[in-house]
Amino acid sequence: MKKMFVSLGIVAGVLSLSACNLSSSETVVESKSGEITKEEFYNELKSHAGEKVLKQMVETMLLEKEYKVTDKEIAAKIKEYKEQFGGEEGFKQAIQQNGITDEKAFKKLVEHELLAQKAATDGVKVSEEEVKKEFAEKYKVEVKSSHILIKDEKTAKEVKEMLDKGEDFATLAGKYSTDPGSKDKGGDLGYFPKGIMIPEFDKAVFSLDVNEISEPVKTEYGYHIIKVTDKKTNTFKDKKAAIERELIAKHAKPINQVLSELQKEADIKINDKKLEDALEVTQSAGIK
């Protein structure tokens, strides 16, 4: 998620300029102190973010010619991100921390991500045996757990002592947890299979019985007090499609390789001399 957000704050502010008449003297700002024309605005933005923005726009143009993404697919992906961040509030905090306030810009970024995924996985196949192996190792059993994330060990031990004395887990999560995505839900993280959480958390949660509470578990995020609230056994039929998607993504081709091939075929020419290096590829990649 974090990787996907890189430079979006810049992109969001410039993306709409692609539809503008950039040689126009139409004013963007008028005041008693002076005016700023659309061309002046474009040139200033270009000097600060032109290469990154042009690179993304050209990539999107190339991908859209070969692949299609539906509104339904974009909505499903956005829903997936919201679930990963524990709901609407956690999701909003995550994107705002990355400088994203424009919903249309975020939707455009998700579209770009899905186009890249389709390009990178085009033609990739996985066998039934691979899917069955992944199911047995990771997805056959899922746990439902809650956690209380605390920054320092001293406080974590104090909270664990409260739990040992019978205090309510959900209440303490709401009071002490620093995880914005789960604290207001009593620390609930929902169901998940092996390998989804960071290693220390993953090892601890799958060693617990239902209703058992762990000692504080240290990770890069702080100290987690974990409670397993349920376990379920999945069927291969229910998980097959999701596992296939995951394995196909693992076997995907490097997106830079795919884009380089598309750029060669497109025979791109950059007319703005100041942006000739924007795509950071050589003449042999089809850039004139």
JSON list of N, CA and C in Angstrom, two decimals, residues 51-90:
[
{"chain": "A", "resi": 51, "resn": "GLU", "atom": "N", "xyz": [8.52, 15.06, -14.71]},
{"chain": "A", "resi": 51, "resn": "GLU", "atom": "CA", "xyz": [9.00, 13.75, -15.11]},
{"chain": "A", "resi": 51, "resn": "GLU", "atom": "C", "xyz": [8.17, 12.62, -14.51]},
{"chain": "A", "resi": 52, "resn": "LYS", "atom": "N", "xyz": [7.86, 12.73, -13.21]},
{"chain": "A", "resi": 52, "resn": "LYS", "atom": "CA", "xyz": [7.07, 11.69, -12.55]},
{"chain": "A", "resi": 52, "resn": "LYS", "atom": "C", "xyz": [5.67, 11.60, -13.14]},
{"chain": "A", "resi": 53, "resn": "VAL", "atom": "N", "xyz": [5.06, 12.76, -13.35]},
{"chain": "A", "resi": 53, "resn": "VAL", "atom": "CA", "xyz": [3.70, 12.78, -13.85]},
{"chain": "A", "resi": 53, "resn": "VAL", "atom": "C", "xyz": [3.64, 12.27, -15.29]},
{"chain": "A", "resi": 54, "resn": "LEU", "atom": "N", "xyz": [4.55, 12.75, -16.13]},
{"chain": "A", "resi": 54, "resn": "LEU", "atom": "CA", "xyz": [4.55, 12.31, -17.53]},
{"chain": "A", "resi": 54, "resn": "LEU", "atom": "C", "xyz": [4.81, 10.80, -17.62]},
{"chain": "A", "resi": 55, "resn": "LYS", "atom": "N", "xyz": [5.71, 10.31, -16.80]},
{"chain": "A", "resi": 55, "resn": "LYS", "atom": "CA", "xyz": [6.01, 8.87, -16.78]},
{"chain": "A", "resi": 55, "resn": "LYS", "atom": "C", "xyz": [4.75, 8.07, -16.48]},
{"chain": "A", "resi": 56, "resn": "GLN", "atom": "N", "xyz": [4.00, 8.48, -15.44]},
{"chain": "A", "resi": 56, "resn": "GLN", "atom": "CA", "xyz": [2.79, 7.74, -15.08]},
{"chain": "A", "resi": 56, "resn": "GLN", "atom": "C", "xyz": [1.72, 7.86, -16.17]},
{"chain": "A", "resi": 57, "resn": "MET", "atom": "N", "xyz": [1.59, 9.04, -16.76]},
{"chain": "A", "resi": 57, "resn": "MET", "atom": "CA", "xyz": [0.57, 9.23, -17.79]},
{"chain": "A", "resi": 57, "resn": "MET", "atom": "C", "xyz": [0.87, 8.40, -19.04]},
{"chain": "A", "resi": 58, "resn": "VAL", "atom": "N", "xyz": [2.16, 8.34, -19.42]},
{"chain": "A", "resi": 58, "resn": "VAL", "atom": "CA", "xyz": [2.53, 7.54, -20.59]},
{"chain": "A", "resi": 58, "resn": "VAL", "atom": "C", "xyz": [2.32, 6.05, -20.29]},
{"chain": "A", "resi": 59, "resn": "GLU", "atom": "N", "xyz": [2.71, 5.62, -19.09]},
{"chain": "A", "resi": 59, "resn": "GLU", "atom": "CA", "xyz": [2.50, 4.22, -18.72]},
{"chain": "A", "resi": 59, "resn": "GLU", "atom": "C", "xyz": [1.02, 3.86, -18.77]},
{"chain": "A", "resi": 60, "resn": "THR", "atom": "N", "xyz": [0.18, 4.73, -18.21]},
{"chain": "A", "resi": 60, "resn": "THR", "atom": "CA", "xyz": [-1.26, 4.48, -18.22]},
{"chain": "A", "resi": 60, "resn": "THR", "atom": "C", "xyz": [-1.79, 4.42, -19.65]},
{"chain": "A", "resi": 61, "resn": "MET", "atom": "N", "xyz": [-1.33, 5.32, -20.50]},
{"chain": "A", "resi": 61, "resn": "MET", "atom": "CA", "xyz": [-1.76, 5.35, -21.90]},
{"chain": "A", "resi": 61, "resn": "MET", "atom": "C", "xyz": [-1.41, 4.03, -22.59]},
{"chain": "A", "resi": 62, "resn": "LEU", "atom": "N", "xyz": [-0.19, 3.55, -22.38]},
{"chain": "A", "resi": 62, "resn": "LEU", "atom": "CA", "xyz": [0.25, 2.30, -22.99]},
{"chain": "A", "resi": 62, "resn": "LEU", "atom": "C", "xyz": [-0.56, 1.10, -22.49]},
{"chain": "A", "resi": 63, "resn": "LEU", "atom": "N", "xyz": [-0.78, 1.07, -21.18]},
{"chain": "A", "resi": 63, "resn": "LEU", "atom": "CA", "xyz": [-1.51, -0.05, -20.58]},
{"chain": "A", "resi": 63, "resn": "LEU", "atom": "C", "xyz": [-2.97, -0.06, -21.00]},
{"chain": "A", "resi": 64, "resn": "GLU", "atom": "N", "xyz": [-3.58, 1.14, -21.07]},
{"chain": "A", "resi": 64, "resn": "GLU", "atom": "CA", "xyz": [-5.01, 1.22, -21.43]},
{"chain": "A", "resi": 64, "resn": "GLU", "atom": "C", "xyz": [-5.27, 0.76, -22.86]},
{"chain": "A", "resi": 65, "resn": "LYS", "atom": "N", "xyz": [-4.27, 0.88, -23.72]},
{"chain": "A", "resi": 65, "resn": "LYS", "atom": "CA", "xyz": [-4.44, 0.44, -25.11]},
{"chain": "A", "resi": 65, "resn": "LYS", "atom": "C", "xyz": [-4.54, -1.08, -25.19]},
{"chain": "A", "resi": 66, "resn": "GLU", "atom": "N", "xyz": [-3.84, -1.77, -24.27]},
{"chain": "A", "resi": 66, "resn": "GLU", "atom": "CA", "xyz": [-3.77, -3.23, -24.32]},
{"chain": "A", "resi": 66, "resn": "GLU", "atom": "C", "xyz": [-4.72, -3.92, -23.34]},
{"chain": "A", "resi": 67, "resn": "TYR", "atom": "N", "xyz": [-5.06, -3.23, -22.25]},
{"chain": "A", "resi": 67, "resn": "TYR", "atom": "CA", "xyz": [-5.84, -3.87, -21.18]},
{"chain": "A", "resi": 67, "resn": "TYR", "atom": "C", "xyz": [-6.97, -2.96, -20.73]},
{"chain": "A", "resi": 68, "resn": "LYS", "atom": "N", "xyz": [-8.00, -3.56, -20.16]},
{"chain": "A", "resi": 68, "resn": "LYS", "atom": "CA", "xyz": [-9.15, -2.81, -19.68]},
{"chain": "A", "resi": 68, "resn": "LYS", "atom": "C", "xyz": [-9.43, -3.12, -18.21]},
{"chain": "A", "resi": 69, "resn": "VAL", "atom": "N", "xyz": [-9.82, -2.08, -17.49]},
{"chain": "A", "resi": 69, "resn": "VAL", "atom": "CA", "xyz": [-10.22, -2.23, -16.09]},
{"chain": "A", "resi": 69, "resn": "VAL", "atom": "C", "xyz": [-11.60, -1.64, -15.94]},
{"chain": "A", "resi": 70, "resn": "THR", "atom": "N", "xyz": [-12.51, -2.38, -15.33]},
{"chain": "A", "resi": 70, "resn": "THR", "atom": "CA", "xyz": [-13.89, -1.92, -15.17]},
{"chain": "A", "resi": 70, "resn": "THR", "atom": "C", "xyz": [-14.06, -1.15, -13.87]},
{"chain": "A", "resi": 71, "resn": "ASP", "atom": "N", "xyz": [-15.13, -0.37, -13.80]},
{"chain": "A", "resi": 71, "resn": "ASP", "atom": "CA", "xyz": [-15.46, 0.35, -12.57]},
{"chain": "A", "resi": 71, "resn": "ASP", "atom": "C", "xyz": [-15.71, -0.64, -11.43]},
{"chain": "A", "resi": 72, "resn": "LYS", "atom": "N", "xyz": [-16.27, -1.80, -11.77]},
{"chain": "A", "resi": 72, "resn": "LYS", "atom": "CA", "xyz": [-16.55, -2.83, -10.76]},
{"chain": "A", "resi": 72, "resn": "LYS", "atom": "C", "xyz": [-15.24, -3.35, -10.15]},
{"chain": "A", "resi": 73, "resn": "GLU", "atom": "N", "xyz": [-14.23, -3.53, -10.98]},
{"chain": "A", "resi": 73, "resn": "GLU", "atom": "CA", "xyz": [-12.94, -4.01, -10.50]},
{"chain": "A", "resi": 73, "resn": "GLU", "atom": "C", "xyz": [-12.26, -2.96, -9.62]},
{"chain": "A", "resi": 74, "resn": "ILE", "atom": "N", "xyz": [-12.38, -1.70, -10.00]},
{"chain": "A", "resi": 74, "resn": "ILE", "atom": "CA", "xyz": [-11.79, -0.62, -9.21]},
{"chain": "A", "resi": 74, "resn": "ILE", "atom": "C", "xyz": [-12.48, -0.54, -7.85]},
{"chain": "A", "resi": 75, "resn": "ALA", "atom": "N", "xyz": [-13.81, -0.62, -7.85]},
{"chain": "A", "resi": 75, "resn": "ALA", "atom": "CA", "xyz": [-14.57, -0.56, -6.60]},
{"chain": "A", "resi": 75, "resn": "ALA", "atom": "C", "xyz": [-14.21, -1.71, -5.68]},
{"chain": "A", "resi": 76, "resn": "ALA", "atom": "N", "xyz": [-14.03, -2.89, -6.26]},
{"chain": "A", "resi": 76, "resn": "ALA", "atom": "CA", "xyz": [-13.67, -4.07, -5.46]},
{"chain": "A", "resi": 76, "resn": "ALA", "atom": "C", "xyz": [-12.29, -3.91, -4.82]},
{"chain": "A", "resi": 77, "resn": "LYS", "atom": "N", "xyz": [-11.36, -3.32, -5.59]},
{"chain": "A", "resi": 77, "resn": "LYS", "atom": "CA", "xyz": [-10.00, -3.11, -5.06]},
{"chain": "A", "resi": 77, "resn": "LYS", "atom": "C", "xyz": [-10.00, -2.07, -3.95]},
{"chain": "A", "resi": 78, "resn": "ILE", "atom": "N", "xyz": [-10.76, -1.01, -4.12]},
{"chain": "A", "resi": 78, "resn": "ILE", "atom": "CA", "xyz": [-10.85, 0.01, -3.07]},
{"chain": "A", "resi": 78, "resn": "ILE", "atom": "C", "xyz": [-11.47, -0.59, -1.81]},
{"chain": "A", "resi": 79, "resn": "LYS", "atom": "N", "xyz": [-12.49, -1.43, -1.99]},
{"chain": "A", "resi": 79, "resn": "LYS", "atom": "CA", "xyz": [-13.11, -2.12, -0.85]},
{"chain": "A", "resi": 79, "resn": "LYS", "atom": "C", "xyz": [-12.09, -2.99, -0.13]},
{"chain": "A", "resi": 80, "resn": "GLU", "atom": "N", "xyz": [-11.25, -3.66, -0.91]},
{"chain": "A", "resi": 80, "resn": "GLU", "atom": "CA", "xyz": [-10.20, -4.51, -0.34]},
{"chain": "A", "resi": 80, "resn": "GLU", "atom": "C", "xyz": [-9.24, -3.69, 0.52]},
{"chain": "A", "resi": 81, "resn": "TYR", "atom": "N", "xyz": [-8.85, -2.51, 0.03]},
{"chain": "A", "resi": 81, "resn": "TYR", "atom": "CA", "xyz": [-7.95, -1.65, 0.80]},
{"chain": "A", "resi": 81, "resn": "TYR", "atom": "C", "xyz": [-8.62, -1.20, 2.10]},
{"chain": "A", "resi": 82, "resn": "LYS", "atom": "N", "xyz": [-9.89, -0.87, 2.02]},
{"chain": "A", "resi": 82, "resn": "LYS", "atom": "CA", "xyz": [-10.60, -0.43, 3.22]},
{"chain": "A", "resi": 82, "resn": "LYS", "atom": "C", "xyz": [-10.64, -1.53, 4.27]},
{"chain": "A", "resi": 83, "resn": "GLU", "atom": "N", "xyz": [-10.83, -2.77, 3.82]},
{"chain": "A", "resi": 83, "resn": "GLU", "atom": "CA", "xyz": [-10.84, -3.91, 4.74]},
{"chain": "A", "resi": 83, "resn": "GLU", "atom": "C", "xyz": [-9.46, -4.12, 5.36]},
{"chain": "A", "resi": 84, "resn": "GLN", "atom": "N", "xyz": [-8.40, -3.93, 4.57]},
{"chain": "A", "resi": 84, "resn": "GLN", "atom": "CA", "xyz": [-7.04, -4.09, 5.07]},
{"chain": "A", "resi": 84, "resn": "GLN", "atom": "C", "xyz": [-6.72, -3.10, 6.17]},
{"chain": "A", "resi": 85, "resn": "PHE", "atom": "N", "xyz": [-7.31, -1.91, 6.08]},
{"chain": "A", "resi": 85, "resn": "PHE", "atom": "CA", "xyz": [-7.04, -0.87, 7.07]},
{"chain": "A", "resi": 85, "resn": "PHE", "atom": "C", "xyz": [-8.12, -0.79, 8.15]},
{"chain": "A", "resi": 86, "resn": "GLY", "atom": "N", "xyz": [-8.93, -1.83, 8.23]},
{"chain": "A", "resi": 86, "resn": "GLY", "atom": "CA", "xyz": [-9.89, -1.92, 9.33]},
{"chain": "A", "resi": 86, "resn": "GLY", "atom": "C", "xyz": [-11.13, -1.08, 9.17]},
{"chain": "A", "resi": 87, "resn": "GLY", "atom": "N", "xyz": [-11.46, -0.69, 7.95]},
{"chain": "A", "resi": 87, "resn": "GLY", "atom": "CA", "xyz": [-12.69, 0.07, 7.73]},
{"chain": "A", "resi": 87, "resn": "GLY", "atom": "C", "xyz": [-12.43, 1.46, 7.16]},
{"chain": "A", "resi": 88, "resn": "GLU", "atom": "N", "xyz": [-13.50, 2.21, 7.03]},
{"chain": "A", "resi": 88, "resn": "GLU", "atom": "CA", "xyz": [-13.46, 3.52, 6.38]},
{"chain": "A", "resi": 88, "resn": "GLU", "atom": "C", "xyz": [-12.51, 4.49, 7.08]},
{"chain": "A", "resi": 89, "resn": "GLU", "atom": "N", "xyz": [-12.56, 4.53, 8.41]},
{"chain": "A", "resi": 89, "resn": "GLU", "atom": "CA", "xyz": [-11.77, 5.50, 9.15]},
{"chain": "A", "resi": 89, "resn": "GLU", "atom": "C", "xyz": [-10.28, 5.22, 9.03]},
{"chain": "A", "resi": 90, "resn": "GLY", "atom": "N", "xyz": [-9.89, 3.95, 9.21]},
{"chain": "A", "resi": 90, "resn": "GLY", "atom": "CA", "xyz": [-8.48, 3.59, 9.08]},
{"chain": "A", "resi": 90, "resn": "GLY", "atom": "C", "xyz": [-7.95, 3.83, 7.69]}
]
